[in-house]
Short mmCIF file of C-alpha atoms in Angstrom, two decimals:
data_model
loop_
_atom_site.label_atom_id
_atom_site.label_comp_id
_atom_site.label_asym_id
_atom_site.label_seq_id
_atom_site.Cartn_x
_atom_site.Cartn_y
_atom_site.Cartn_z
CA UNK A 20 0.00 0.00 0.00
CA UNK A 21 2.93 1.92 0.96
CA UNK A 22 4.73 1.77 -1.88
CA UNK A 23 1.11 2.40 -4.28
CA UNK A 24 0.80 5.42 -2.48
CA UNK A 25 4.45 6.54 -3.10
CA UNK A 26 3.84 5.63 -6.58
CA UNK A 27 0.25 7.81 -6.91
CA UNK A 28 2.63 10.91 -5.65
CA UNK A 29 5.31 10.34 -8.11
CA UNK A 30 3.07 10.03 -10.93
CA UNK A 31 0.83 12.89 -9.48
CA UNK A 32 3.93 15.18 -9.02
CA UNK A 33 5.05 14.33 -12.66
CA UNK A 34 1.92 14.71 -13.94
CA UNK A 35 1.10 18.42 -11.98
CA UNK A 36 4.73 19.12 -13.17
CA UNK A 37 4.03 18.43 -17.11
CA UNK A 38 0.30 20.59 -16.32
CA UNK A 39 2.24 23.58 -15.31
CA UNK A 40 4.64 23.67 -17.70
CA UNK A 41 2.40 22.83 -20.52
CA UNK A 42 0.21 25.31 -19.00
CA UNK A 43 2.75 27.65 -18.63
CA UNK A 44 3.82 27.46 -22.05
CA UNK A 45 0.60 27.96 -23.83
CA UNK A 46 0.21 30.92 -21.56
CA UNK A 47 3.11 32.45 -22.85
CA UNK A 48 2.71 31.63 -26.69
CA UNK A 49 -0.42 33.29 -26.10
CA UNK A 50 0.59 36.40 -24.32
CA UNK A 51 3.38 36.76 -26.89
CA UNK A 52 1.32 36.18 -30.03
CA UNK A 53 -1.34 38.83 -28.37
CA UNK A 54 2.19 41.12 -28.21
CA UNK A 55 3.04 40.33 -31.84
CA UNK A 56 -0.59 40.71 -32.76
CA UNK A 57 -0.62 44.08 -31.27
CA UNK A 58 2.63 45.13 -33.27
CA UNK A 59 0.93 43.98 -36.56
CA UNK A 60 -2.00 46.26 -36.12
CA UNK A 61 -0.13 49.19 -35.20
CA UNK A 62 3.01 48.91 -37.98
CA UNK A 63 -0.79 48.61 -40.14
CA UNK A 64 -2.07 51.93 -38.73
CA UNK A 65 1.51 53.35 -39.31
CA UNK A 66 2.00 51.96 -42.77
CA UNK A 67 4.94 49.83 -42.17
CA UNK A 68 3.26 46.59 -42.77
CA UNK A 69 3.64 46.38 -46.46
CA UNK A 70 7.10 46.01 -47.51
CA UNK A 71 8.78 48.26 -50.23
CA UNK A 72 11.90 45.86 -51.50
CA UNK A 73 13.64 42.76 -50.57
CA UNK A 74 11.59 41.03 -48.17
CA UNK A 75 11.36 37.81 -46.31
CA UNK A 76 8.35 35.49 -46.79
CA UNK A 77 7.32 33.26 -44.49
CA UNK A 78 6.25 28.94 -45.39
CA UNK A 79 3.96 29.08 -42.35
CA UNK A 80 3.49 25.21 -43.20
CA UNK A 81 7.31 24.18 -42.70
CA UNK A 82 8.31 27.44 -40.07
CA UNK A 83 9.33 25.37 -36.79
CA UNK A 84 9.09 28.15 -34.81
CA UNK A 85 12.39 27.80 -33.73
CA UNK A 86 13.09 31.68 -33.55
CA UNK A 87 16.60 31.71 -35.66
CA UNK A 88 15.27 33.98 -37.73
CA UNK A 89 14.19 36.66 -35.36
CA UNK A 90 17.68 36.28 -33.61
CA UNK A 91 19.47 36.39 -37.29
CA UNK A 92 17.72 39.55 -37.82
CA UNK A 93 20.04 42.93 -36.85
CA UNK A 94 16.64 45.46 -37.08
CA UNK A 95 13.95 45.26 -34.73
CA UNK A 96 10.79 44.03 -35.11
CA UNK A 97 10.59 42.42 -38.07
CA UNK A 98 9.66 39.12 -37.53
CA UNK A 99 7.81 37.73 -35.11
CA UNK A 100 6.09 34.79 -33.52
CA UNK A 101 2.27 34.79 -33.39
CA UNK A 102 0.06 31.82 -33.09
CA UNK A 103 3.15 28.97 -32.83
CA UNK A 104 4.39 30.37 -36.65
CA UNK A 105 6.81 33.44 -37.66
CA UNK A 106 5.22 36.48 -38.95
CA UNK A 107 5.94 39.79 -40.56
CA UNK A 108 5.66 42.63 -38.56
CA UNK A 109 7.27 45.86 -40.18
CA UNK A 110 7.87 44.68 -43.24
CA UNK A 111 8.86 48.40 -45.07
CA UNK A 112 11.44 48.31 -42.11
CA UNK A 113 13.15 45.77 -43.59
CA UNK A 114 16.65 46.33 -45.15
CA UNK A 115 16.82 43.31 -47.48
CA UNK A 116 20.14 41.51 -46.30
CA UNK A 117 18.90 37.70 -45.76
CA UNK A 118 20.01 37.37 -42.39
CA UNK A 119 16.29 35.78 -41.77
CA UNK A 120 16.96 33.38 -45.05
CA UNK A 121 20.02 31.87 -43.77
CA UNK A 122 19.31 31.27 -40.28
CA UNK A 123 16.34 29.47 -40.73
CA UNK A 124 17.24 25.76 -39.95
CA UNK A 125 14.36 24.49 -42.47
CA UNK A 126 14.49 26.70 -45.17
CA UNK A 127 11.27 28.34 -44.51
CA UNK A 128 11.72 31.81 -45.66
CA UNK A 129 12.17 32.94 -49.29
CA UNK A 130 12.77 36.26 -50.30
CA UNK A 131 11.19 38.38 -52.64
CA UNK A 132 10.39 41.61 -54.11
CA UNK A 133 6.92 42.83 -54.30
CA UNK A 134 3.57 42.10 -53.26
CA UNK A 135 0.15 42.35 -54.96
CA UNK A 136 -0.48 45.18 -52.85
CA UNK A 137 2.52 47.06 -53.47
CA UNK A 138 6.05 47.20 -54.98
CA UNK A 139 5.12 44.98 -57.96
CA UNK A 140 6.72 47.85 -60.13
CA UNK A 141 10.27 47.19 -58.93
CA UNK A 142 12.66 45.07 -60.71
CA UNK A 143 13.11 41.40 -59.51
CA UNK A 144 15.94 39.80 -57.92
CA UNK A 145 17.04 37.07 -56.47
CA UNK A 146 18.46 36.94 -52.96
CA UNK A 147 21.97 37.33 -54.09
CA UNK A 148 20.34 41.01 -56.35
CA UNK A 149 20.73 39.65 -59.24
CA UNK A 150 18.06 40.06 -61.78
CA UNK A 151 16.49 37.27 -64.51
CA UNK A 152 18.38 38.27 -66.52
CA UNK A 153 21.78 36.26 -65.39
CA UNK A 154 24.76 38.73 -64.87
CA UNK A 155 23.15 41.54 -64.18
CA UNK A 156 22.77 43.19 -60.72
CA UNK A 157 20.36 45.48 -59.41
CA UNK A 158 21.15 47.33 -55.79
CA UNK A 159 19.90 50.70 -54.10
CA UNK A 160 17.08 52.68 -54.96
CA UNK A 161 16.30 51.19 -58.15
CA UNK A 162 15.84 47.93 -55.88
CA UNK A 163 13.64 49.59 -53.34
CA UNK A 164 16.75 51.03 -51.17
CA UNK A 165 16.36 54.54 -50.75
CA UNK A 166 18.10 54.72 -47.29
CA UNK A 167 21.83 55.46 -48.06
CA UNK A 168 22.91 52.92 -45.67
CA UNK A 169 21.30 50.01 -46.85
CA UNK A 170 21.92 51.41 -50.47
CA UNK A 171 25.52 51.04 -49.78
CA UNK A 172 24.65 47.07 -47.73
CA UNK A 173 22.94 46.34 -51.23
CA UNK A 174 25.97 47.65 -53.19
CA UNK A 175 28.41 45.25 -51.13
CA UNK A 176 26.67 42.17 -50.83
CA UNK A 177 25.54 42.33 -54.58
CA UNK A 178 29.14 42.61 -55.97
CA UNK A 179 30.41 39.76 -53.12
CA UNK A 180 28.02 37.50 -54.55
CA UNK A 181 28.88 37.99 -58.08
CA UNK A 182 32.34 37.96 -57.12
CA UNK A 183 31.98 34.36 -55.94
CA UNK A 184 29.80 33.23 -59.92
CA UNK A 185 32.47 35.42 -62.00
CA UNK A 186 33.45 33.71 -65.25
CA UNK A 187 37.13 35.00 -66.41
CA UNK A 188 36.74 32.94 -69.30
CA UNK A 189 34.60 35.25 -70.89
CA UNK A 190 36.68 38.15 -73.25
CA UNK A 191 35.45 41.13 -71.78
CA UNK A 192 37.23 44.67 -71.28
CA UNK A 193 35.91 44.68 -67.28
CA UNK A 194 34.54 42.45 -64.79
CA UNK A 195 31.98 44.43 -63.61
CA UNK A 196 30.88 47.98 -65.22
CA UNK A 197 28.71 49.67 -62.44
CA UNK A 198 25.54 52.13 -63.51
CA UNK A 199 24.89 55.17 -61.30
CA UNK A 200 27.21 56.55 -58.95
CA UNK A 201 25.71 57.11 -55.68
CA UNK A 202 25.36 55.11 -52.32
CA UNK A 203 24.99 51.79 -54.00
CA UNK A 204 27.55 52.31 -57.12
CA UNK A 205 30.47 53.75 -54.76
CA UNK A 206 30.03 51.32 -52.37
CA UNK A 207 29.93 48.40 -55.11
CA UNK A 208 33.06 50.41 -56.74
CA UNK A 209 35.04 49.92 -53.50
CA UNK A 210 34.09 46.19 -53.05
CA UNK A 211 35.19 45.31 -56.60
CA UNK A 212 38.47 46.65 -56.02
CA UNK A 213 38.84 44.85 -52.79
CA UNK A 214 38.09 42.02 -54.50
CA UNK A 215 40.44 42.74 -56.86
CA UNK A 216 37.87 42.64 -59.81
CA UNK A 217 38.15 45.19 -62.75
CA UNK A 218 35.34 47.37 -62.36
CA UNK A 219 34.03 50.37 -64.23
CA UNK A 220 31.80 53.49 -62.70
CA UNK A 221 29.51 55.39 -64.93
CA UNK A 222 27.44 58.31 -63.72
CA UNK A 223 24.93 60.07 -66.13
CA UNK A 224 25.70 63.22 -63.94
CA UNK A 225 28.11 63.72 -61.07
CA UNK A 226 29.36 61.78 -58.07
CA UNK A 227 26.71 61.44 -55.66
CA UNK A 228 23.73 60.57 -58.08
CA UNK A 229 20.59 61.31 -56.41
CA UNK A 230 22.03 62.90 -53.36
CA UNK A 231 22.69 66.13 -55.30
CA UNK A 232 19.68 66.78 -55.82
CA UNK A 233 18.73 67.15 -52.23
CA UNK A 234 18.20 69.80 -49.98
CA UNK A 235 21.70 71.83 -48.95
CA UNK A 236 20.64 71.16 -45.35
CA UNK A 237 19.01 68.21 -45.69
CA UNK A 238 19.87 65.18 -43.38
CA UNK A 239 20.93 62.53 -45.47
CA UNK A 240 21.94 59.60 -43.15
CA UNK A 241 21.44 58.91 -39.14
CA UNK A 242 22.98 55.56 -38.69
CA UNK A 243 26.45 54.12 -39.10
CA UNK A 244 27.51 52.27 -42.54
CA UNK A 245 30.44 50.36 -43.29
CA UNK A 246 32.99 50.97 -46.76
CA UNK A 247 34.88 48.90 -48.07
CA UNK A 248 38.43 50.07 -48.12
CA UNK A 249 37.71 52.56 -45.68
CA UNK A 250 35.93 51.70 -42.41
CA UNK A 251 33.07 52.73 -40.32
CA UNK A 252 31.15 55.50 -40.91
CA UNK A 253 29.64 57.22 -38.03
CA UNK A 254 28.59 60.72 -39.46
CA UNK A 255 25.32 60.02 -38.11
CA UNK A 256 23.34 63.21 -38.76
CA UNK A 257 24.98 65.00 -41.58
CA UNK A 258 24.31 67.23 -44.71
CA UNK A 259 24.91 66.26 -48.25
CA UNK A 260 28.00 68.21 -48.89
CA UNK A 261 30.34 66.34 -45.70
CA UNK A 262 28.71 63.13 -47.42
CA UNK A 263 29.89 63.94 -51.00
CA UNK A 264 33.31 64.96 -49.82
CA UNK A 265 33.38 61.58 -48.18
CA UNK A 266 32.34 60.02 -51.37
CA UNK A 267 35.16 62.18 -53.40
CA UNK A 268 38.07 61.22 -50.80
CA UNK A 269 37.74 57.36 -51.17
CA UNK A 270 36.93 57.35 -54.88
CA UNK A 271 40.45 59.18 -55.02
CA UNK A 272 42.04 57.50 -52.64
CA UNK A 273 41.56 54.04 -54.08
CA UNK A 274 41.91 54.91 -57.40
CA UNK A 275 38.04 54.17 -58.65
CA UNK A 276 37.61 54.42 -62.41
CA UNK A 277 34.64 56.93 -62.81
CA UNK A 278 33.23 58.50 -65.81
CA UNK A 279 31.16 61.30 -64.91
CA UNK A 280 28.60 62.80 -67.47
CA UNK A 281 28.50 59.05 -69.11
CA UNK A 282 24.61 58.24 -69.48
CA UNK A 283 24.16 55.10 -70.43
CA UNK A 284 21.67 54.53 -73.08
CA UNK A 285 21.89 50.61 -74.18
CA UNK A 286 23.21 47.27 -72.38
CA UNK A 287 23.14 44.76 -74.75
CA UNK A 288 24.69 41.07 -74.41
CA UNK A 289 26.30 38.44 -76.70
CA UNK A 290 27.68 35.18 -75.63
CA UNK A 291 27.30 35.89 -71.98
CA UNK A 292 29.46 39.35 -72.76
CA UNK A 293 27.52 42.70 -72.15
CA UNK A 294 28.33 45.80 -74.47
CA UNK A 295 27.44 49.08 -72.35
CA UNK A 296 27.24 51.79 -74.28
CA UNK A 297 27.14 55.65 -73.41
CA UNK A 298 25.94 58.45 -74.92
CA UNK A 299 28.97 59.74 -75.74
CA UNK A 300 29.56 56.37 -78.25
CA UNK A 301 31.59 54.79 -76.27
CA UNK A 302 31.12 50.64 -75.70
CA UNK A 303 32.69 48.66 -72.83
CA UNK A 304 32.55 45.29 -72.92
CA UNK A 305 31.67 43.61 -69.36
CA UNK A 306 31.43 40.10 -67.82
CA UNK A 307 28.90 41.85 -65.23
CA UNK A 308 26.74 44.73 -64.91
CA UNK A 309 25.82 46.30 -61.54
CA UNK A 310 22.76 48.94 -62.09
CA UNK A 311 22.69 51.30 -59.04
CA UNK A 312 20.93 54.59 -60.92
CA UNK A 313 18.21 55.56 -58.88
CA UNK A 314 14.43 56.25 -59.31
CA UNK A 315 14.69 60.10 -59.31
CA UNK A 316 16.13 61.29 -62.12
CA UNK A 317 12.60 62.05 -63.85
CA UNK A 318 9.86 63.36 -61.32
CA UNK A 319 6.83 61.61 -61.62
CA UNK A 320 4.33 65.08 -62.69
CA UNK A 321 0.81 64.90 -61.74
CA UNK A 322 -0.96 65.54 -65.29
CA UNK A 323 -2.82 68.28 -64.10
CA UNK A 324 -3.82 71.88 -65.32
CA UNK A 325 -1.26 74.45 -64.25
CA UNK A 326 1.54 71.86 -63.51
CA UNK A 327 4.39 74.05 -65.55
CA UNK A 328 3.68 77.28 -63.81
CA UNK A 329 6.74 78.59 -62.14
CA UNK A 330 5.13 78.14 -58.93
CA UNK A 331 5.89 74.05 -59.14
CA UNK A 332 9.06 72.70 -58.34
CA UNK A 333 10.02 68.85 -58.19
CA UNK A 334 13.46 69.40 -56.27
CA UNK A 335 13.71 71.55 -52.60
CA UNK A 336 17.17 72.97 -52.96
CA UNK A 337 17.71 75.72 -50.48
CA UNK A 338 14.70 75.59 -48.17
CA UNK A 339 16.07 77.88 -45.87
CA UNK A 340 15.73 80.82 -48.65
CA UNK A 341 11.84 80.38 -48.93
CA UNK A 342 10.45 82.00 -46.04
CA UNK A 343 6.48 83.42 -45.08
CA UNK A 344 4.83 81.03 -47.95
CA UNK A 345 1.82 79.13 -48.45
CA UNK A 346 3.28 75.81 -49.65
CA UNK A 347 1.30 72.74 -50.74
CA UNK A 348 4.04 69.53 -50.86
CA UNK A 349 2.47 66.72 -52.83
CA UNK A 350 3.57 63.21 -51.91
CA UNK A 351 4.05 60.39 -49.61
CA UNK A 352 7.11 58.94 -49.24
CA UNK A 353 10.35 60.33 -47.62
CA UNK A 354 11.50 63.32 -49.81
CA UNK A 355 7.72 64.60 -49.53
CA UNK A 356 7.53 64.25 -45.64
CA UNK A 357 11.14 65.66 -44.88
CA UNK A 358 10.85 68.70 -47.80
CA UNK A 359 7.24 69.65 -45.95
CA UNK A 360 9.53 69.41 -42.60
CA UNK A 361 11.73 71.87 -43.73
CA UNK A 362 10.12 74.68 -44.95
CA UNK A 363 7.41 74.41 -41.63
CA UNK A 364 9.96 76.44 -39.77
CA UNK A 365 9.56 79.53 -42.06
CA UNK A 366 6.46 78.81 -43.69
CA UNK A 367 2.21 77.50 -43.21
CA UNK A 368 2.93 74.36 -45.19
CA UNK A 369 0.06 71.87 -46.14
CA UNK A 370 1.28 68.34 -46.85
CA UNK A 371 -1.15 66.10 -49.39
CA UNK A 372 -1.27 62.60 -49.76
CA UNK A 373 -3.58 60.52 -52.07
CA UNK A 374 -3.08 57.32 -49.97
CA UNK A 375 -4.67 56.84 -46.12
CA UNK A 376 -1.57 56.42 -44.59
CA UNK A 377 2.37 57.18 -45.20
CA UNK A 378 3.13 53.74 -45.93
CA UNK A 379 6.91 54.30 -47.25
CA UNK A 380 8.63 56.52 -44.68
CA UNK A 381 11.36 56.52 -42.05
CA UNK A 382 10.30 55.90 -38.04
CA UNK A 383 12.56 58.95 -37.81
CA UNK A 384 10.62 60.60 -40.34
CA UNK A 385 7.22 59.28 -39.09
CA UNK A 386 7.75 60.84 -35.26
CA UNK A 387 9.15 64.07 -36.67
CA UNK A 388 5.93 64.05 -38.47
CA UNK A 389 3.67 62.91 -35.52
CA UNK A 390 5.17 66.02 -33.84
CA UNK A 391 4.59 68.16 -36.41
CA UNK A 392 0.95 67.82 -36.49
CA UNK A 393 0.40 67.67 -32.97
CA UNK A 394 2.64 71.19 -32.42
CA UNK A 395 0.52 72.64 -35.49
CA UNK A 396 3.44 73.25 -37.55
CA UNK A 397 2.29 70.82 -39.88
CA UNK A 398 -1.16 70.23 -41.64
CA UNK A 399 -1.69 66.69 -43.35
CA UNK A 400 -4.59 66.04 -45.55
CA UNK A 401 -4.37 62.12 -46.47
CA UNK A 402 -7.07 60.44 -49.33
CA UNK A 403 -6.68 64.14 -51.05
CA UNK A 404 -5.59 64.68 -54.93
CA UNK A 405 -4.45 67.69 -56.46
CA UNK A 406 -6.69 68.27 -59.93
CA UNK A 407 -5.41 71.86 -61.40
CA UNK A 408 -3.01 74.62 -60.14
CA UNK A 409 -4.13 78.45 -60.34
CA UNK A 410 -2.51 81.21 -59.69
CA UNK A 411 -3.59 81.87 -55.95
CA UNK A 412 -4.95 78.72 -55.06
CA UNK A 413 -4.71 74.47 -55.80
CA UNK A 414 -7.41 72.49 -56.29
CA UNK A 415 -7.79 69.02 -53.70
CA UNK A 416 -10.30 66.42 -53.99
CA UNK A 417 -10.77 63.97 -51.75
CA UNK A 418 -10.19 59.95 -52.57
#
């Protein structure tokens, strides 16, 4: 009897034990999925839900839930667990480097480019950035990287990984000719030649690309980056003109080949060999082809009455000139949000936005606007379209 009592308590305590920790367990998968499940809805409210480039998608029907990927992943709340299966959080925070792929001990997460929702007009690459078309790479902005820093991430990784399929058998002039010479291209410049690969630079303007073209105050990067050939970066909150001289010094001091004013106007290939030619006439023959030229070069106009009055600009130079205006900014995305920033201080700015939420932005750029409209510097109007420009006023209509 003894000894069946002694029994009953073993089993009893085993069984109480494996109750508690099984209960235990499901209470915390729940309370975390309800965390998780709160972060969804509000990166939805705050438009960071939908991603803009490279992205990690989730196999819920082979994830393991073992977590790798969430540890793998250097940004924050990207992926998370919700329901006993990884999830997307803040997908548009993502900054495409495949930490997330390579972790995952079952191969559950593929990554891609555009989603039905959104993004479906951006070129398609594979996880190592290179297109379907086999030998040529695609990196930055034209990939969906606007943020210098992971520009420059995309620029590195793309030229490691073509570094590692490079075919020397293949007569070519260069190993690599590299299109566009801002964050992406400069970085990608520097990895070639520590990699010792022959690389050409061509920029249809001047070193910098894009960047030029911003604001003389604006604040062009606000985290750390890493250059080949140089180091760490830690300018944190800059202007564009300490970046450019940056981007001169180590273009000089490693001897880059650049050809400025050299817009390229065909890539055509033959035999696995790529002829790039320029509008000057010139052709250079390539084994690779790197294409880091931006989205900005040609402003997207609104095709609307009164769009070419000298009231309309598409680029903020010197917002600290323009002072005691009435200024309508047209857009969503960062160079709307941070433009209508800048001239707030000196002006009554109205910011307009046909979509329901800024879905493409910055969290820096997000609070800064947050505060904006809560201090009254800033009026947003979202679901609103401009339909003509007058004179003394601009037409909205709401979406």
């Amino acid at each position: 009897m003894d000894q069946l009592l002694t029994n009953l308590l073993v089993y009893g305590s085993v069984t109480l034990f494996i109750l508690v920790t099984v209960g235990y367990y499901l209470f915390k998968q729940s309370r975390d999925s309800r965390i998780v499940n709160d972060k969804i809805v509000l990166a939805k409210q705050m438009g960071l839900y939908e991603p803009v480039t490279l992205h990690p998608v989730i196999d819920v029907n082979s994830c393991i839930k073992s977590g790798a990927c969430i540890k793998a992943c250097p940004e924050k709340d990207i992926i998370g667990i919700s329901n006993g299966k990884a999830t997307i959080i803040n997908a548009s925070r993502c900054i495409g480097h495949g930490a997330c792929f390579h972790a995952c001990p079952v191969q559950a997460i593929s990554l891609c480019i555009g989603t039905e929702k959104r993004g479906v007009d951006l070129p398609h690459v594979d996880a190592s950035f290179e297109s379907n078309v086999r030998g040529i790479y695609i990196a930055g902005e034209m990939g969906g990287m606007g943020l210098i820093r992971n520009s420059v991430e995309q620029g590195k990784q793309a030229v490691e990984n073509l570094s590692r399929k490079l075919d020397r058998g293949l007569k070519a002039d260069f190993d690599l000719v590299i299109v566009g010479a801002g964050p992406a291209g400069i970085a990608a410049s520097l990895m070639a030649r520590k990699n010792k690969l022959k690389a050409l630079l061509l920029e249809q303007d001047s070193l910098g690309g894009t960047i030029l073209t911003y604001p003389r105050a604006k604040i062009v990067m606000t985290s750390a980056m890493d250059l080949p050939l140089y180091g760490k970066v830690k300018l944190h909150e800059t202007n564009k003109m300490v970046l450019l001289d940056l981007w001169k010094e180590v273009i000089s001091t490693n001897g880059i080949d650049l050809r400025e004013k050299s817009k390229v106007v065909s890539i055509t290939q033959d035999k696995g060999v790529f002829a790039v030619k320029t509008i000057h006439g010139e052709t250079f023959l390539t084994r690779n082809v790197l294409l880091a030229i931006g989205r900005r070069g040609s402003p997207r106009k609104l095709g609307v009455p009164g769009e070419e009055s000298s009231k309309v600009a598409y680029k903020l130079m010197e917002p600290e000139t323009i002072q005691n205006n009435k200024i309508l900014v047209v857009g969503g995305g960062d160079s709307a949000i941070e433009s209508a920033l800048l001239l707030a201080n000196e002006n009554q700015v109205t910011l307009s936005y046909r979509g329901d939420a800024f879905s493409r932005i910055k969290a820096k750029n997000s609070e800064l606007l947050q505060d904006a409209q809560k201090n009254g510097t800033l009026k947003v109007i979202l679901s609103s379209q401009v339909t003509a420009i007058e004179e003394h006023q601009v037409t909205l209509v709401n979406l």
